[in-house]
Amino acid sequence: MALSACATDRTFGAAQTIEVTELSELPEPRGDFGYKIGPQETLGIEVLGAELMSGTFLTDERGQIEYPLLGLIDFSGRSPSEAARLIADGLRGRYVLNPQVRIIPADFPEPTISVGGQVSRPGPYPAAGRQTLLRAVNAAGGLNEFAKLDDVLVMRTVDSQNYIGLYNLAAIQRGNYSDPVLYPNDIVMVGDSPARRRLETLLQLVPIATAASIVLDRTTR
């Protein structure tokens, strides 16, 4: 009874805001997916050939800026390229014939992938280069003794839509499935194996001689 109290909910996609659909793979992010503008950020805005419209701007507590001629513009949650298009669309035709706008954040954070759950060193890891699920898990020190290899989740947001992919890491390691590519801001969660925890608890409760027979019995079935 004590062991049954440690049972883990293995369901997924049960939240009201989640819709379970059949996808062969997670959709890829588009644009500057590694960085989104937030509040109290310093941005350098350049409009080619229009110095009076270029300069350094600070977003307010809502991620907005007061821009010449256009007034208040909301940059919150947008990538630099998306924010640049907002300004270009506002200027086009009215003030500049064909505006070329570039936005450069003063502090550009390093893009990361968060790896958690049953790995040796959970935490954020650099997403530079072509990162994959196996590489991310290896960067986190590999799996620990309680990892459940067929219960690995990858969480990703694309166009304000949240996606969750369920992967079997053992099958990927054997080459049965391709190693999925990860992107900045992805979250990897390696599941927990209740069966391995129950075995660990039993080994702590019974004598060494009996424990050896339990392990042998489990491995021969």
PDB file of C-alpha atoms in Angstrom:
ATOM      1  CA  MET A   1       0.000   0.000   0.000  1.00  0.00           C
ATOM      2  CA  ALA A   2       2.887   2.344   0.739  1.00  0.00           C
ATOM      3  CA  LEU A   3       4.301   1.760  -2.728  1.00  0.00           C
ATOM      4  CA  SER A   4       0.961   2.303  -4.443  1.00  0.00           C
ATOM      5  CA  ALA A   5       0.778   5.760  -2.887  1.00  0.00           C
ATOM      6  CA  CYS A   6       3.788   6.735  -5.028  1.00  0.00           C
ATOM      7  CA  ALA A   7       1.985   5.991  -8.306  1.00  0.00           C
ATOM      8  CA  THR A   8       2.614   8.537 -11.068  1.00  0.00           C
ATOM      9  CA  ASP A   9       0.007   9.977 -13.431  1.00  0.00           C
ATOM     10  CA  ARG A  10       1.238   8.840 -16.872  1.00  0.00           C
ATOM     11  CA  THR A  11      -1.492  10.624 -18.882  1.00  0.00           C
ATOM     12  CA  PHE A  12      -0.705  13.587 -21.125  1.00  0.00           C
ATOM     13  CA  GLY A  13      -2.731  16.205 -22.958  1.00  0.00           C
ATOM     14  CA  ALA A  14      -5.485  16.136 -20.305  1.00  0.00           C
ATOM     15  CA  ALA A  15      -5.525  19.895 -19.584  1.00  0.00           C
ATOM     16  CA  GLN A  16      -8.541  21.802 -20.914  1.00  0.00           C
ATOM     17  CA  THR A  17      -6.315  24.098 -22.969  1.00  0.00           C
ATOM     18  CA  ILE A  18      -4.568  21.161 -24.714  1.00  0.00           C
ATOM     19  CA  GLU A  19      -5.871  19.532 -27.886  1.00  0.00           C
ATOM     20  CA  VAL A  20      -4.410  16.124 -28.792  1.00  0.00           C
ATOM     21  CA  THR A  21      -3.789  15.767 -32.539  1.00  0.00           C
ATOM     22  CA  GLU A  22      -1.962  13.299 -34.751  1.00  0.00           C
ATOM     23  CA  LEU A  23       1.286  14.818 -36.020  1.00  0.00           C
ATOM     24  CA  SER A  24       4.277  12.969 -37.458  1.00  0.00           C
ATOM     25  CA  GLU A  25       6.618  15.597 -35.962  1.00  0.00           C
ATOM     26  CA  LEU A  26       6.532  18.882 -34.084  1.00  0.00           C
ATOM     27  CA  PRO A  27       6.263  21.989 -36.295  1.00  0.00           C
ATOM     28  CA  GLU A  28       9.403  24.066 -36.703  1.00  0.00           C
ATOM     29  CA  PRO A  29       9.530  27.611 -35.285  1.00  0.00           C
ATOM     30  CA  ARG A  30       9.734  30.438 -37.789  1.00  0.00           C
ATOM     31  CA  GLY A  31      11.657  33.702 -37.707  1.00  0.00           C
ATOM     32  CA  ASP A  32      13.832  34.774 -34.769  1.00  0.00           C
ATOM     33  CA  PHE A  33      12.469  32.015 -32.540  1.00  0.00           C
ATOM     34  CA  GLY A  34      15.388  32.224 -30.124  1.00  0.00           C
ATOM     35  CA  TYR A  35      14.584  35.703 -28.780  1.00  0.00           C
ATOM     36  CA  LYS A  36      11.433  37.636 -27.914  1.00  0.00           C
ATOM     37  CA  ILE A  37      11.285  41.278 -26.861  1.00  0.00           C
ATOM     38  CA  GLY A  38      10.102  41.934 -23.317  1.00  0.00           C
ATOM     39  CA  PRO A  39       9.643  44.823 -20.871  1.00  0.00           C
ATOM     40  CA  GLN A  40      12.436  47.199 -19.898  1.00  0.00           C
ATOM     41  CA  GLU A  41      14.690  46.281 -22.821  1.00  0.00           C
ATOM     42  CA  THR A  42      16.985  48.605 -24.755  1.00  0.00           C
ATOM     43  CA  LEU A  43      16.580  48.370 -28.522  1.00  0.00           C
ATOM     44  CA  GLY A  44      18.568  49.991 -31.316  1.00  0.00           C
ATOM     45  CA  ILE A  45      16.241  50.819 -34.223  1.00  0.00           C
ATOM     46  CA  GLU A  46      17.722  51.710 -37.604  1.00  0.00           C
ATOM     47  CA  VAL A  47      15.723  52.972 -40.570  1.00  0.00           C
ATOM     48  CA  LEU A  48      17.963  53.088 -43.647  1.00  0.00           C
ATOM     49  CA  GLY A  49      18.275  56.641 -44.970  1.00  0.00           C
ATOM     50  CA  ALA A  50      16.122  58.148 -42.203  1.00  0.00           C
ATOM     51  CA  GLU A  51      18.320  59.185 -39.292  1.00  0.00           C
ATOM     52  CA  LEU A  52      15.519  61.096 -37.528  1.00  0.00           C
ATOM     53  CA  MET A  53      13.567  57.859 -37.247  1.00  0.00           C
ATOM     54  CA  SER A  54      16.535  55.866 -35.962  1.00  0.00           C
ATOM     55  CA  GLY A  55      17.789  55.728 -32.407  1.00  0.00           C
ATOM     56  CA  THR A  56      17.818  53.875 -29.102  1.00  0.00           C
ATOM     57  CA  PHE A  57      14.509  53.056 -27.436  1.00  0.00           C
ATOM     58  CA  LEU A  58      13.554  51.499 -24.091  1.00  0.00           C
ATOM     59  CA  THR A  59      10.447  49.338 -23.846  1.00  0.00           C
ATOM     60  CA  ASP A  60       8.123  50.094 -20.941  1.00  0.00           C
ATOM     61  CA  GLU A  61       6.787  47.634 -18.361  1.00  0.00           C
ATOM     62  CA  ARG A  62       4.414  46.237 -21.011  1.00  0.00           C
ATOM     63  CA  GLY A  63       7.025  45.862 -23.743  1.00  0.00           C
ATOM     64  CA  GLN A  64       5.853  48.950 -25.648  1.00  0.00           C
ATOM     65  CA  ILE A  65       7.792  51.881 -27.125  1.00  0.00           C
ATOM     66  CA  GLU A  66       6.815  55.412 -28.123  1.00  0.00           C
ATOM     67  CA  TYR A  67       8.011  55.741 -31.715  1.00  0.00           C
ATOM     68  CA  PRO A  68       8.207  58.987 -33.752  1.00  0.00           C
ATOM     69  CA  LEU A  69       5.204  59.566 -36.057  1.00  0.00           C
ATOM     70  CA  LEU A  70       3.643  56.199 -35.208  1.00  0.00           C
ATOM     71  CA  GLY A  71       3.054  56.626 -31.471  1.00  0.00           C
ATOM     72  CA  LEU A  72       2.787  53.664 -29.090  1.00  0.00           C
ATOM     73  CA  ILE A  73       3.840  50.299 -30.581  1.00  0.00           C
ATOM     74  CA  ASP A  74       3.560  46.980 -28.739  1.00  0.00           C
ATOM     75  CA  PHE A  75       6.696  44.819 -29.141  1.00  0.00           C
ATOM     76  CA  SER A  76       5.994  42.422 -26.267  1.00  0.00           C
ATOM     77  CA  GLY A  77       6.538  38.766 -27.216  1.00  0.00           C
ATOM     78  CA  ARG A  78       7.658  39.641 -30.744  1.00  0.00           C
ATOM     79  CA  SER A  79      10.956  38.793 -32.378  1.00  0.00           C
ATOM     80  CA  PRO A  80      13.203  41.641 -33.612  1.00  0.00           C
ATOM     81  CA  SER A  81      12.240  40.920 -37.233  1.00  0.00           C
ATOM     82  CA  GLU A  82       8.521  40.940 -36.365  1.00  0.00           C
ATOM     83  CA  ALA A  83       8.928  44.266 -34.522  1.00  0.00           C
ATOM     84  CA  ALA A  84      10.861  45.706 -37.473  1.00  0.00           C
ATOM     85  CA  ARG A  85       7.989  44.764 -39.806  1.00  0.00           C
ATOM     86  CA  LEU A  86       5.533  46.624 -37.547  1.00  0.00           C
ATOM     87  CA  ILE A  87       7.548  49.827 -37.926  1.00  0.00           C
ATOM     88  CA  ALA A  88       8.104  49.306 -41.650  1.00  0.00           C
ATOM     89  CA  ASP A  89       4.372  48.750 -42.250  1.00  0.00           C
ATOM     90  CA  GLY A  90       3.559  51.910 -40.294  1.00  0.00           C
ATOM     91  CA  LEU A  91       6.054  54.039 -42.215  1.00  0.00           C
ATOM     92  CA  ARG A  92       5.498  52.593 -45.691  1.00  0.00           C
ATOM     93  CA  GLY A  93       3.862  54.984 -48.129  1.00  0.00           C
ATOM     94  CA  ARG A  94       3.018  57.633 -45.528  1.00  0.00           C
ATOM     95  CA  TYR A  95       6.522  58.676 -44.451  1.00  0.00           C
ATOM     96  CA  VAL A  96       9.015  56.436 -46.287  1.00  0.00           C
ATOM     97  CA  LEU A  97       8.506  54.943 -49.743  1.00  0.00           C
ATOM     98  CA  ASN A  98      10.176  51.588 -49.065  1.00  0.00           C
ATOM     99  CA  PRO A  99      11.414  51.507 -45.450  1.00  0.00           C
ATOM    100  CA  GLN A 100      14.260  49.167 -44.522  1.00  0.00           C
ATOM    101  CA  VAL A 101      14.134  48.670 -40.756  1.00  0.00           C
ATOM    102  CA  ARG A 102      16.497  46.773 -38.487  1.00  0.00           C
ATOM    103  CA  ILE A 103      16.141  46.237 -34.722  1.00  0.00           C
ATOM    104  CA  ILE A 104      19.143  45.220 -32.618  1.00  0.00           C
ATOM    105  CA  PRO A 105      18.643  44.399 -28.906  1.00  0.00           C
ATOM    106  CA  ALA A 106      21.352  45.834 -26.652  1.00  0.00           C
ATOM    107  CA  ASP A 107      21.545  42.614 -24.608  1.00  0.00           C
ATOM    108  CA  PHE A 108      20.990  39.601 -26.820  1.00  0.00           C
ATOM    109  CA  PRO A 109      20.639  36.561 -24.514  1.00  0.00           C
ATOM    110  CA  GLU A 110      22.186  33.252 -25.484  1.00  0.00           C
ATOM    111  CA  PRO A 111      19.491  30.885 -26.831  1.00  0.00           C
ATOM    112  CA  THR A 112      19.003  27.825 -24.649  1.00  0.00           C
ATOM    113  CA  ILE A 113      17.134  24.534 -24.380  1.00  0.00           C
ATOM    114  CA  SER A 114      15.830  23.502 -20.959  1.00  0.00           C
ATOM    115  CA  VAL A 115      16.376  19.843 -20.010  1.00  0.00           C
ATOM    116  CA  GLY A 116      14.662  18.481 -16.890  1.00  0.00           C
ATOM    117  CA  GLY A 117      13.248  15.370 -15.291  1.00  0.00           C
ATOM    118  CA  GLN A 118      15.351  12.249 -14.823  1.00  0.00           C
ATOM    119  CA  VAL A 119      18.706  13.461 -16.129  1.00  0.00           C
ATOM    120  CA  SER A 120      21.945  13.852 -14.191  1.00  0.00           C
ATOM    121  CA  ARG A 121      22.222  17.657 -14.479  1.00  0.00           C
ATOM    122  CA  PRO A 122      18.871  19.372 -15.174  1.00  0.00           C
ATOM    123  CA  GLY A 123      19.014  22.959 -16.388  1.00  0.00           C
ATOM    124  CA  PRO A 124      19.319  25.242 -19.434  1.00  0.00           C
ATOM    125  CA  TYR A 125      21.879  24.354 -22.118  1.00  0.00           C
ATOM    126  CA  PRO A 126      23.126  26.304 -25.168  1.00  0.00           C
ATOM    127  CA  ALA A 127      21.096  25.803 -28.329  1.00  0.00           C
ATOM    128  CA  ALA A 128      23.866  26.842 -30.704  1.00  0.00           C
ATOM    129  CA  GLY A 129      24.316  24.790 -33.854  1.00  0.00           C
ATOM    130  CA  ARG A 130      22.149  21.834 -34.800  1.00  0.00           C
ATOM    131  CA  GLN A 131      20.862  20.512 -31.487  1.00  0.00           C
ATOM    132  CA  THR A 132      18.957  17.225 -31.213  1.00  0.00           C
ATOM    133  CA  LEU A 133      17.133  15.382 -28.446  1.00  0.00           C
ATOM    134  CA  LEU A 134      19.943  12.873 -27.816  1.00  0.00           C
ATOM    135  CA  ARG A 135      22.581  15.605 -27.798  1.00  0.00           C
ATOM    136  CA  ALA A 136      20.561  17.686 -25.329  1.00  0.00           C
ATOM    137  CA  VAL A 137      20.145  14.719 -22.970  1.00  0.00           C
ATOM    138  CA  ASN A 138      23.867  13.921 -23.226  1.00  0.00           C
ATOM    139  CA  ALA A 139      24.725  17.568 -22.495  1.00  0.00           C
ATOM    140  CA  ALA A 140      22.653  17.251 -19.313  1.00  0.00           C
ATOM    141  CA  GLY A 141      24.880  14.389 -18.149  1.00  0.00           C
ATOM    142  CA  GLY A 142      22.748  11.608 -19.599  1.00  0.00           C
ATOM    143  CA  LEU A 143      19.869   9.724 -18.011  1.00  0.00           C
ATOM    144  CA  ASN A 144      19.802   8.842 -14.349  1.00  0.00           C
ATOM    145  CA  GLU A 145      18.861   5.461 -12.892  1.00  0.00           C
ATOM    146  CA  PHE A 146      15.120   6.205 -12.704  1.00  0.00           C
ATOM    147  CA  ALA A 147      14.630   7.540 -16.257  1.00  0.00           C
ATOM    148  CA  LYS A 148      11.746   6.146 -18.288  1.00  0.00           C
ATOM    149  CA  LEU A 149      13.048   6.068 -21.840  1.00  0.00           C
ATOM    150  CA  ASP A 150       9.671   5.772 -23.575  1.00  0.00           C
ATOM    151  CA  ASP A 151       8.242   8.779 -21.712  1.00  0.00           C
ATOM    152  CA  VAL A 152      10.292  11.755 -22.962  1.00  0.00           C
ATOM    153  CA  LEU A 153       8.396  14.968 -23.709  1.00  0.00           C
ATOM    154  CA  VAL A 154       9.470  17.896 -25.880  1.00  0.00           C
ATOM    155  CA  MET A 155       7.452  21.102 -25.381  1.00  0.00           C
ATOM    156  CA  ARG A 156       7.513  23.851 -28.001  1.00  0.00           C
ATOM    157  CA  THR A 157       5.586  27.042 -28.796  1.00  0.00           C
ATOM    158  CA  VAL A 158       5.021  28.023 -32.441  1.00  0.00           C
ATOM    159  CA  ASP A 159       2.924  31.082 -33.364  1.00  0.00           C
ATOM    160  CA  SER A 160       1.510  31.255 -29.812  1.00  0.00           C
ATOM    161  CA  GLN A 161       0.387  27.611 -30.051  1.00  0.00           C
ATOM    162  CA  ASN A 162       1.819  25.132 -27.525  1.00  0.00           C
ATOM    163  CA  TYR A 163       2.872  21.686 -28.756  1.00  0.00           C
ATOM    164  CA  ILE A 164       3.982  18.599 -26.806  1.00  0.00           C
ATOM    165  CA  GLY A 165       5.726  15.677 -28.505  1.00  0.00           C
ATOM    166  CA  LEU A 166       6.095  12.254 -26.854  1.00  0.00           C
ATOM    167  CA  TYR A 167       9.276  10.316 -27.756  1.00  0.00           C
ATOM    168  CA  ASN A 168      10.803   6.910 -27.072  1.00  0.00           C
ATOM    169  CA  LEU A 169      14.458   7.619 -26.399  1.00  0.00           C
ATOM    170  CA  ALA A 170      15.410   3.928 -26.436  1.00  0.00           C
ATOM    171  CA  ALA A 171      14.012   3.516 -29.965  1.00  0.00           C
ATOM    172  CA  ILE A 172      15.864   6.644 -31.106  1.00  0.00           C
ATOM    173  CA  GLN A 173      19.113   5.340 -29.590  1.00  0.00           C
ATOM    174  CA  ARG A 174      18.728   2.096 -31.571  1.00  0.00           C
ATOM    175  CA  GLY A 175      18.161   4.006 -34.799  1.00  0.00           C
ATOM    176  CA  ASN A 176      14.523   2.959 -35.162  1.00  0.00           C
ATOM    177  CA  TYR A 177      13.520   6.619 -35.357  1.00  0.00           C
ATOM    178  CA  SER A 178      15.459   9.707 -36.358  1.00  0.00           C
ATOM    179  CA  ASP A 179      16.840  11.911 -33.616  1.00  0.00           C
ATOM    180  CA  PRO A 180      14.475  14.936 -33.585  1.00  0.00           C
ATOM    181  CA  VAL A 181      15.960  18.410 -34.014  1.00  0.00           C
ATOM    182  CA  LEU A 182      15.466  20.825 -31.113  1.00  0.00           C
ATOM    183  CA  TYR A 183      15.206  24.609 -31.243  1.00  0.00           C
ATOM    184  CA  PRO A 184      15.846  27.472 -28.807  1.00  0.00           C
ATOM    185  CA  ASN A 185      13.249  27.710 -26.020  1.00  0.00           C
ATOM    186  CA  ASP A 186      12.312  24.015 -26.328  1.00  0.00           C
ATOM    187  CA  ILE A 187      11.738  22.196 -23.029  1.00  0.00           C
ATOM    188  CA  VAL A 188      12.731  18.531 -22.650  1.00  0.00           C
ATOM    189  CA  MET A 189      11.310  16.477 -19.770  1.00  0.00           C
ATOM    190  CA  VAL A 190      12.511  12.908 -19.180  1.00  0.00           C
ATOM    191  CA  GLY A 191       9.889  10.838 -17.391  1.00  0.00           C
ATOM    192  CA  ASP A 192      10.231   8.876 -14.173  1.00  0.00           C
ATOM    193  CA  SER A 193       9.975   5.071 -14.010  1.00  0.00           C
ATOM    194  CA  PRO A 194       7.833   3.966 -11.021  1.00  0.00           C
ATOM    195  CA  ALA A 195       8.880   0.330 -11.594  1.00  0.00           C
ATOM    196  CA  ARG A 196      12.574   1.166 -11.106  1.00  0.00           C
ATOM    197  CA  ARG A 197      11.762   3.134  -7.965  1.00  0.00           C
ATOM    198  CA  ARG A 198       9.740   0.230  -6.556  1.00  0.00           C
ATOM    199  CA  LEU A 199      12.650  -2.126  -7.193  1.00  0.00           C
ATOM    200  CA  GLU A 200      15.036   0.293  -5.481  1.00  0.00           C
ATOM    201  CA  THR A 201      12.715   0.438  -2.462  1.00  0.00           C
ATOM    202  CA  LEU A 202      12.462  -3.373  -2.298  1.00  0.00           C
ATOM    203  CA  LEU A 203      16.246  -3.717  -2.434  1.00  0.00           C
ATOM    204  CA  GLN A 204      16.513  -1.419   0.572  1.00  0.00           C
ATOM    205  CA  LEU A 205      13.907  -3.372   2.565  1.00  0.00           C
ATOM    206  CA  VAL A 206      15.026  -6.974   2.089  1.00  0.00           C
ATOM    207  CA  PRO A 207      18.298  -8.779   3.043  1.00  0.00           C
ATOM    208  CA  ILE A 208      21.103  -8.886   0.474  1.00  0.00           C
ATOM    209  CA  ALA A 209      20.689 -12.625  -0.245  1.00  0.00           C
ATOM    210  CA  THR A 210      16.954 -12.210  -0.892  1.00  0.00           C
ATOM    211  CA  ALA A 211      17.542  -9.073  -2.936  1.00  0.00           C
ATOM    212  CA  ALA A 212      19.794 -10.991  -5.320  1.00  0.00           C
ATOM    213  CA  SER A 213      17.038 -13.533  -5.948  1.00  0.00           C
ATOM    214  CA  ILE A 214      14.525 -10.755  -6.607  1.00  0.00           C
ATOM    215  CA  VAL A 215      16.767  -9.175  -9.225  1.00  0.00           C
ATOM    216  CA  LEU A 216      17.369 -12.551 -10.852  1.00  0.00           C
ATOM    217  CA  ASP A 217      13.641 -13.313 -10.841  1.00  0.00           C
ATOM    218  CA  ARG A 218      12.785  -9.943 -12.462  1.00  0.00           C
ATOM    219  CA  THR A 219      15.415 -10.261 -15.177  1.00  0.00           C
ATOM    220  CA  THR A 220      14.392 -13.809 -16.183  1.00  0.00           C
ATOM    221  CA  ARG A 221      10.743 -12.989 -16.846  1.00  0.00           C
TER     222      ARG A 221
END
